[in-house]
C-alpha atoms as an extended CHARMM CRD file, in Angstrom:
* protein
*
       192  EXT
         1         1  UNK       CA            114.5010000000      190.5560000000      125.7530000000  PROA      1               0.0000000000
         2         2  UNK       CA            115.8470000000      187.4300000000      127.4090000000  PROA      2               0.0000000000
         3         3  UNK       CA            117.0490000000      187.4270000000      130.9710000000  PROA      3               0.0000000000
         4         4  UNK       CA            117.9640000000      184.2330000000      132.7890000000  PROA      4               0.0000000000
         5         5  UNK       CA            115.0820000000      181.7760000000      133.0750000000  PROA      5               0.0000000000
         6         6  UNK       CA            114.5000000000      178.6490000000      135.1220000000  PROA      6               0.0000000000
         7         7  UNK       CA            114.3900000000      175.3690000000      133.2910000000  PROA      7               0.0000000000
         8         8  UNK       CA            112.9700000000      172.0860000000      134.5870000000  PROA      8               0.0000000000
         9         9  UNK       CA            115.0950000000      168.9790000000      133.9340000000  PROA      9               0.0000000000
        10        10  UNK       CA            113.5080000000      165.6000000000      134.6360000000  PROA      10              0.0000000000
        11        11  UNK       CA            115.6030000000      163.2360000000      132.5120000000  PROA      11              0.0000000000
        12        12  UNK       CA            119.3620000000      162.7420000000      132.0270000000  PROA      12              0.0000000000
        13        13  UNK       CA            120.0680000000      166.3660000000      132.9300000000  PROA      13              0.0000000000
        14        14  UNK       CA            119.3880000000      165.5410000000      136.5980000000  PROA      14              0.0000000000
        15        15  UNK       CA            122.8560000000      163.9810000000      136.3090000000  PROA      15              0.0000000000
        16        16  UNK       CA            125.4360000000      166.7250000000      136.8770000000  PROA      16              0.0000000000
        17        17  UNK       CA            128.0050000000      165.0580000000      134.6130000000  PROA      17              0.0000000000
        18        18  UNK       CA            125.4450000000      164.7310000000      131.7990000000  PROA      18              0.0000000000
        19        19  UNK       CA            124.1790000000      168.2930000000      132.2780000000  PROA      19              0.0000000000
        20        20  UNK       CA            127.7240000000      169.6870000000      132.2760000000  PROA      20              0.0000000000
        21        21  UNK       CA            128.1950000000      168.4970000000      128.6750000000  PROA      21              0.0000000000
        22        22  UNK       CA            125.6940000000      171.1310000000      127.4970000000  PROA      22              0.0000000000
        23        23  UNK       CA            127.1800000000      174.0600000000      129.4220000000  PROA      23              0.0000000000
        24        24  UNK       CA            130.4230000000      175.9980000000      129.0000000000  PROA      24              0.0000000000
        25        25  UNK       CA            130.2440000000      177.3520000000      132.5690000000  PROA      25              0.0000000000
        26        26  UNK       CA            131.1780000000      174.9340000000      135.3370000000  PROA      26              0.0000000000
        27        27  UNK       CA            128.0720000000      173.6240000000      137.0830000000  PROA      27              0.0000000000
        28        28  UNK       CA            127.9060000000      172.4040000000      140.6450000000  PROA      28              0.0000000000
        29        29  UNK       CA            125.3100000000      170.1360000000      142.2030000000  PROA      29              0.0000000000
        30        30  UNK       CA            123.9300000000      173.2450000000      143.9440000000  PROA      30              0.0000000000
        31        31  UNK       CA            122.8930000000      174.6000000000      140.5180000000  PROA      31              0.0000000000
        32        32  UNK       CA            120.4550000000      171.6610000000      140.1770000000  PROA      32              0.0000000000
        33        33  UNK       CA            117.6450000000      172.4150000000      142.6360000000  PROA      33              0.0000000000
        34        34  UNK       CA            115.3590000000      169.4080000000      143.3390000000  PROA      34              0.0000000000
        35        35  UNK       CA            111.6450000000      170.1630000000      142.8930000000  PROA      35              0.0000000000
        36        36  UNK       CA            108.3360000000      168.4270000000      142.3620000000  PROA      36              0.0000000000
        37        37  UNK       CA            105.8540000000      169.6470000000      139.7410000000  PROA      37              0.0000000000
        38        38  UNK       CA            102.1310000000      168.8490000000      139.8500000000  PROA      38              0.0000000000
        39        39  UNK       CA            100.0440000000      168.0450000000      136.8010000000  PROA      39              0.0000000000
        40        40  UNK       CA            102.6120000000      165.9460000000      134.9250000000  PROA      40              0.0000000000
        41        41  UNK       CA            104.0780000000      162.4630000000      134.9720000000  PROA      41              0.0000000000
        42        42  UNK       CA            107.2230000000      160.9480000000      133.4640000000  PROA      42              0.0000000000
        43        43  UNK       CA            106.6040000000      158.4080000000      130.6590000000  PROA      43              0.0000000000
        44        44  UNK       CA            108.7530000000      156.3220000000      128.3130000000  PROA      44              0.0000000000
        45        45  UNK       CA            107.6130000000      157.3610000000      124.8530000000  PROA      45              0.0000000000
        46        46  UNK       CA            109.9530000000      159.9370000000      123.3060000000  PROA      46              0.0000000000
        47        47  UNK       CA            111.6090000000      158.6320000000      120.1360000000  PROA      47              0.0000000000
        48        48  UNK       CA            115.1540000000      159.6260000000      119.1740000000  PROA      48              0.0000000000
        49        49  UNK       CA            116.9570000000      158.0470000000      116.2060000000  PROA      49              0.0000000000
        50        50  UNK       CA            120.0160000000      156.2660000000      117.5580000000  PROA      50              0.0000000000
        51        51  UNK       CA            122.5770000000      153.6670000000      116.5140000000  PROA      51              0.0000000000
        52        52  UNK       CA            124.2490000000      151.1530000000      118.7800000000  PROA      52              0.0000000000
        53        53  UNK       CA            127.9900000000      150.6900000000      118.4320000000  PROA      53              0.0000000000
        54        54  UNK       CA            127.6660000000      146.9920000000      117.5260000000  PROA      54              0.0000000000
        55        55  UNK       CA            125.2180000000      147.6700000000      114.6830000000  PROA      55              0.0000000000
        56        56  UNK       CA            125.0100000000      150.3930000000      112.0340000000  PROA      56              0.0000000000
        57        57  UNK       CA            121.2230000000      150.0670000000      111.7940000000  PROA      57              0.0000000000
        58        58  UNK       CA            119.2270000000      153.0750000000      112.9850000000  PROA      58              0.0000000000
        59        59  UNK       CA            116.6350000000      152.2460000000      115.6330000000  PROA      59              0.0000000000
        60        60  UNK       CA            114.0780000000      154.1150000000      117.7010000000  PROA      60              0.0000000000
        61        61  UNK       CA            115.6860000000      154.8800000000      121.0150000000  PROA      61              0.0000000000
        62        62  UNK       CA            112.9740000000      155.4550000000      123.6080000000  PROA      62              0.0000000000
        63        63  UNK       CA            113.6320000000      158.1420000000      126.1940000000  PROA      63              0.0000000000
        64        64  UNK       CA            111.7220000000      159.7810000000      129.0180000000  PROA      64              0.0000000000
        65        65  UNK       CA            109.0790000000      162.3750000000      128.3170000000  PROA      65              0.0000000000
        66        66  UNK       CA            106.5140000000      164.4200000000      130.2430000000  PROA      66              0.0000000000
        67        67  UNK       CA            102.8070000000      163.7880000000      129.9220000000  PROA      67              0.0000000000
        68        68  UNK       CA            100.0260000000      165.9270000000      131.3760000000  PROA      68              0.0000000000
        69        69  UNK       CA             98.1770000000      164.2110000000      134.2140000000  PROA      69              0.0000000000
        70        70  UNK       CA             96.1880000000      166.2710000000      136.7110000000  PROA      70              0.0000000000
        71        71  UNK       CA             96.4090000000      163.4740000000      139.2990000000  PROA      71              0.0000000000
        72        72  UNK       CA            100.1790000000      163.0830000000      139.1400000000  PROA      72              0.0000000000
        73        73  UNK       CA            103.3790000000      164.9020000000      139.9820000000  PROA      73              0.0000000000
        74        74  UNK       CA            106.9090000000      164.5570000000      138.6770000000  PROA      74              0.0000000000
        75        75  UNK       CA            110.1970000000      165.3150000000      140.3590000000  PROA      75              0.0000000000
        76        76  UNK       CA            113.2930000000      166.6880000000      138.7420000000  PROA      76              0.0000000000
        77        77  UNK       CA            115.5370000000      169.7120000000      139.0960000000  PROA      77              0.0000000000
        78        78  UNK       CA            115.4220000000      173.3470000000      138.1030000000  PROA      78              0.0000000000
        79        79  UNK       CA            118.3580000000      175.4190000000      136.9310000000  PROA      79              0.0000000000
        80        80  UNK       CA            118.6660000000      179.0310000000      135.8460000000  PROA      80              0.0000000000
        81        81  UNK       CA            119.9620000000      179.3260000000      132.2800000000  PROA      81              0.0000000000
        82        82  UNK       CA            120.9720000000      182.0620000000      129.8490000000  PROA      82              0.0000000000
        83        83  UNK       CA            119.6700000000      182.5940000000      126.3100000000  PROA      83              0.0000000000
        84        84  UNK       CA            122.8270000000      181.0680000000      124.7700000000  PROA      84              0.0000000000
        85        85  UNK       CA            122.5630000000      178.0340000000      127.0800000000  PROA      85              0.0000000000
        86        86  UNK       CA            118.9220000000      177.6610000000      126.0210000000  PROA      86              0.0000000000
        87        87  UNK       CA            119.9710000000      177.6400000000      122.3390000000  PROA      87              0.0000000000
        88        88  UNK       CA            122.4610000000      174.8310000000      123.0180000000  PROA      88              0.0000000000
        89        89  UNK       CA            119.8870000000      172.8330000000      124.9950000000  PROA      89              0.0000000000
        90        90  UNK       CA            117.4540000000      173.1300000000      122.0630000000  PROA      90              0.0000000000
        91        91  UNK       CA            120.0420000000      171.3740000000      119.8660000000  PROA      91              0.0000000000
        92        92  UNK       CA            120.5040000000      168.6160000000      122.4420000000  PROA      92              0.0000000000
        93        93  UNK       CA            116.7490000000      168.1840000000      122.8900000000  PROA      93              0.0000000000
        94        94  UNK       CA            115.9410000000      168.6580000000      119.1930000000  PROA      94              0.0000000000
        95        95  UNK       CA            112.7480000000      166.5800000000      119.0850000000  PROA      95              0.0000000000
        96        96  UNK       CA            111.2370000000      168.1810000000      122.1710000000  PROA      96              0.0000000000
        97        97  UNK       CA            108.9670000000      171.2300000000      122.2690000000  PROA      97              0.0000000000
        98        98  UNK       CA            109.3920000000      173.9160000000      124.9010000000  PROA      98              0.0000000000
        99        99  UNK       CA            106.4970000000      174.1220000000      127.3120000000  PROA      99              0.0000000000
       100       100  UNK       CA            105.7280000000      176.5390000000      130.1230000000  PROA      100             0.0000000000
       101       101  UNK       CA            105.0660000000      175.2190000000      133.6170000000  PROA      101             0.0000000000
       102       102  UNK       CA            103.3940000000      177.6390000000      136.0070000000  PROA      102             0.0000000000
       103       103  UNK       CA            105.3300000000      178.5720000000      139.1250000000  PROA      103             0.0000000000
       104       104  UNK       CA            102.2000000000      177.7210000000      141.1280000000  PROA      104             0.0000000000
       105       105  UNK       CA            102.5860000000      174.0870000000      139.9820000000  PROA      105             0.0000000000
       106       106  UNK       CA            105.8780000000      173.7490000000      141.8710000000  PROA      106             0.0000000000
       107       107  UNK       CA            104.9420000000      171.9040000000      145.0420000000  PROA      107             0.0000000000
       108       108  UNK       CA            107.9830000000      172.3360000000      147.2240000000  PROA      108             0.0000000000
       109       109  UNK       CA            109.8670000000      175.4170000000      146.0900000000  PROA      109             0.0000000000
       110       110  UNK       CA            108.8460000000      179.0570000000      145.6760000000  PROA      110             0.0000000000
       111       111  UNK       CA            109.6290000000      180.7950000000      142.3980000000  PROA      111             0.0000000000
       112       112  UNK       CA            108.4150000000      184.1720000000      141.1540000000  PROA      112             0.0000000000
       113       113  UNK       CA            108.4990000000      183.0820000000      137.5200000000  PROA      113             0.0000000000
       114       114  UNK       CA            107.1980000000      180.2300000000      135.3900000000  PROA      114             0.0000000000
       115       115  UNK       CA            109.4710000000      177.3820000000      134.2920000000  PROA      115             0.0000000000
       116       116  UNK       CA            110.3630000000      176.1460000000      130.8390000000  PROA      116             0.0000000000
       117       117  UNK       CA            110.6780000000      172.4050000000      130.1580000000  PROA      117             0.0000000000
       118       118  UNK       CA            111.1890000000      170.1480000000      127.1670000000  PROA      118             0.0000000000
       119       119  UNK       CA            108.3710000000      167.7580000000      126.2360000000  PROA      119             0.0000000000
       120       120  UNK       CA            107.8200000000      165.6890000000      123.0920000000  PROA      120             0.0000000000
       121       121  UNK       CA            104.5220000000      166.8150000000      121.6050000000  PROA      121             0.0000000000
       122       122  UNK       CA            104.9990000000      165.7720000000      117.9490000000  PROA      122             0.0000000000
       123       123  UNK       CA            102.8720000000      162.6320000000      117.4640000000  PROA      123             0.0000000000
       124       124  UNK       CA            105.4250000000      161.1830000000      115.0200000000  PROA      124             0.0000000000
       125       125  UNK       CA            108.0270000000      161.2220000000      117.7850000000  PROA      125             0.0000000000
       126       126  UNK       CA            105.8280000000      159.5840000000      120.4490000000  PROA      126             0.0000000000
       127       127  UNK       CA            106.1220000000      155.7950000000      120.6320000000  PROA      127             0.0000000000
       128       128  UNK       CA            103.1030000000      153.5370000000      121.0240000000  PROA      128             0.0000000000
       129       129  UNK       CA            103.3280000000      150.1560000000      122.7790000000  PROA      129             0.0000000000
       130       130  UNK       CA            102.7460000000      148.2870000000      119.5140000000  PROA      130             0.0000000000
       131       131  UNK       CA            105.6230000000      150.0700000000      117.7120000000  PROA      131             0.0000000000
       132       132  UNK       CA            108.5040000000      147.8900000000      116.5570000000  PROA      132             0.0000000000
       133       133  UNK       CA            112.2450000000      148.5150000000      116.4730000000  PROA      133             0.0000000000
       134       134  UNK       CA            111.9900000000      150.4570000000      119.7650000000  PROA      134             0.0000000000
       135       135  UNK       CA            114.5110000000      150.0230000000      122.5720000000  PROA      135             0.0000000000
       136       136  UNK       CA            115.3990000000      151.8020000000      125.8020000000  PROA      136             0.0000000000
       137       137  UNK       CA            119.1860000000      152.1780000000      126.0200000000  PROA      137             0.0000000000
       138       138  UNK       CA            120.4770000000      150.6290000000      129.2500000000  PROA      138             0.0000000000
       139       139  UNK       CA            123.2290000000      153.2400000000      129.3800000000  PROA      139             0.0000000000
       140       140  UNK       CA            120.5580000000      155.9620000000      129.4920000000  PROA      140             0.0000000000
       141       141  UNK       CA            119.0600000000      154.3350000000      132.5850000000  PROA      141             0.0000000000
       142       142  UNK       CA            122.5860000000      154.2230000000      134.0550000000  PROA      142             0.0000000000
       143       143  UNK       CA            122.9180000000      157.9990000000      133.5380000000  PROA      143             0.0000000000
       144       144  UNK       CA            119.6920000000      158.4800000000      135.4870000000  PROA      144             0.0000000000
       145       145  UNK       CA            120.5600000000      156.1390000000      138.3500000000  PROA      145             0.0000000000
       146       146  UNK       CA            124.1730000000      157.3740000000      138.5990000000  PROA      146             0.0000000000
       147       147  UNK       CA            122.7150000000      160.7720000000      139.5630000000  PROA      147             0.0000000000
       148       148  UNK       CA            120.8990000000      159.3380000000      142.5900000000  PROA      148             0.0000000000
       149       149  UNK       CA            123.9050000000      159.7030000000      144.9260000000  PROA      149             0.0000000000
       150       150  UNK       CA            123.2860000000      163.4670000000      144.8870000000  PROA      150             0.0000000000
       151       151  UNK       CA            119.6220000000      163.3570000000      145.9060000000  PROA      151             0.0000000000
       152       152  UNK       CA            117.5010000000      162.5420000000      148.9490000000  PROA      152             0.0000000000
       153       153  UNK       CA            115.9470000000      159.1270000000      149.5860000000  PROA      153             0.0000000000
       154       154  UNK       CA            112.5140000000      160.6430000000      148.9470000000  PROA      154             0.0000000000
       155       155  UNK       CA            113.6360000000      162.0370000000      145.5750000000  PROA      155             0.0000000000
       156       156  UNK       CA            115.1780000000      158.6890000000      144.6050000000  PROA      156             0.0000000000
       157       157  UNK       CA            112.1710000000      156.5690000000      145.5940000000  PROA      157             0.0000000000
       158       158  UNK       CA            109.7880000000      158.8090000000      143.6140000000  PROA      158             0.0000000000
       159       159  UNK       CA            112.0960000000      158.8430000000      140.6040000000  PROA      159             0.0000000000
       160       160  UNK       CA            112.6210000000      155.0550000000      140.6530000000  PROA      160             0.0000000000
       161       161  UNK       CA            108.9050000000      154.5470000000      139.9470000000  PROA      161             0.0000000000
       162       162  UNK       CA            109.6590000000      155.8240000000      136.4250000000  PROA      162             0.0000000000
       163       163  UNK       CA            112.1570000000      152.9980000000      135.9810000000  PROA      163             0.0000000000
       164       164  UNK       CA            109.7040000000      150.1880000000      136.7640000000  PROA      164             0.0000000000
       165       165  UNK       CA            107.5820000000      148.2930000000      134.2170000000  PROA      165             0.0000000000
       166       166  UNK       CA            109.3810000000      149.5870000000      131.1550000000  PROA      166             0.0000000000
       167       167  UNK       CA            107.1130000000      149.5510000000      128.0590000000  PROA      167             0.0000000000
       168       168  UNK       CA            109.9300000000      148.5770000000      125.6660000000  PROA      168             0.0000000000
       169       169  UNK       CA            112.8940000000      146.1950000000      125.9410000000  PROA      169             0.0000000000
       170       170  UNK       CA            116.2390000000      147.4840000000      127.1390000000  PROA      170             0.0000000000
       171       171  UNK       CA            119.2610000000      147.2660000000      124.8560000000  PROA      171             0.0000000000
       172       172  UNK       CA            122.7930000000      147.0410000000      126.2110000000  PROA      172             0.0000000000
       173       173  UNK       CA            125.8480000000      148.7710000000      124.8590000000  PROA      173             0.0000000000
       174       174  UNK       CA            127.0980000000      152.1770000000      123.7780000000  PROA      174             0.0000000000
       175       175  UNK       CA            124.8810000000      154.1980000000      121.4570000000  PROA      175             0.0000000000
       176       176  UNK       CA            125.0180000000      157.4790000000      119.5820000000  PROA      176             0.0000000000
       177       177  UNK       CA            122.3710000000      159.8520000000      118.3150000000  PROA      177             0.0000000000
       178       178  UNK       CA            122.0000000000      159.7870000000      114.5360000000  PROA      178             0.0000000000
       179       179  UNK       CA            122.0130000000      163.5900000000      114.3860000000  PROA      179             0.0000000000
       180       180  UNK       CA            125.7170000000      164.5990000000      114.6590000000  PROA      180             0.0000000000
       181       181  UNK       CA            125.0860000000      167.9520000000      116.4010000000  PROA      181             0.0000000000
       182       182  UNK       CA            122.7300000000      166.3900000000      118.9310000000  PROA      182             0.0000000000
       183       183  UNK       CA            125.2430000000      163.5800000000      119.5100000000  PROA      183             0.0000000000
       184       184  UNK       CA            128.1330000000      165.9890000000      120.0790000000  PROA      184             0.0000000000
       185       185  UNK       CA            126.2250000000      168.0450000000      122.6640000000  PROA      185             0.0000000000
       186       186  UNK       CA            124.6020000000      165.1010000000      124.4950000000  PROA      186             0.0000000000
       187       187  UNK       CA            127.3490000000      162.4890000000      124.3430000000  PROA      187             0.0000000000
       188       188  UNK       CA            130.6820000000      164.2470000000      123.7870000000  PROA      188             0.0000000000
       189       189  UNK       CA            130.0490000000      167.6640000000      125.3100000000  PROA      189             0.0000000000
       190       190  UNK       CA            130.8420000000      171.2020000000      124.2460000000  PROA      190             0.0000000000
       191       191  UNK       CA            134.4410000000      171.3590000000      125.4230000000  PROA      191             0.0000000000
       192       192  UNK       CA            135.8660000000      168.7510000000      123.0240000000  PROA      192             0.0000000000
């Protein structure tokens, strides 16, 4: 039996406009509760197959991921979601596994239940530094940084550390996900 559960977003879903695309209910910034989680860090290694508008060739788009690290912490937001919202998010985050984060690992917010988060765990979908044909979409970074206006200076400064020393080159221009369902939910939204 599924009741509403808290989800941890640490990537583009910290951006209200981006998150709204995966929900039929109207979200407000208050639905996205800033938190910090111990035992994880944000890394650039999650591969999604994408195409840039100026080129029909499929490339490895590199996106943010979580990685276990007992000496680290990662900030993001939590939001309470329904079972049907979870099913839609699974389509958007199709190459990510669902992991459980203990409520005791939340450093600055008290919850009575554990969190769920998406994390790439499939080795075939984790990029290594020597991999070729891998690019970080600049527009993805824009989605992240556009969200900063809604967060505290402390949140922003911690998050910005994830945007330094990128392990792969950035690529400019509009892109789409190769999977049409994933693309519709992430890029176009549910209401179109």
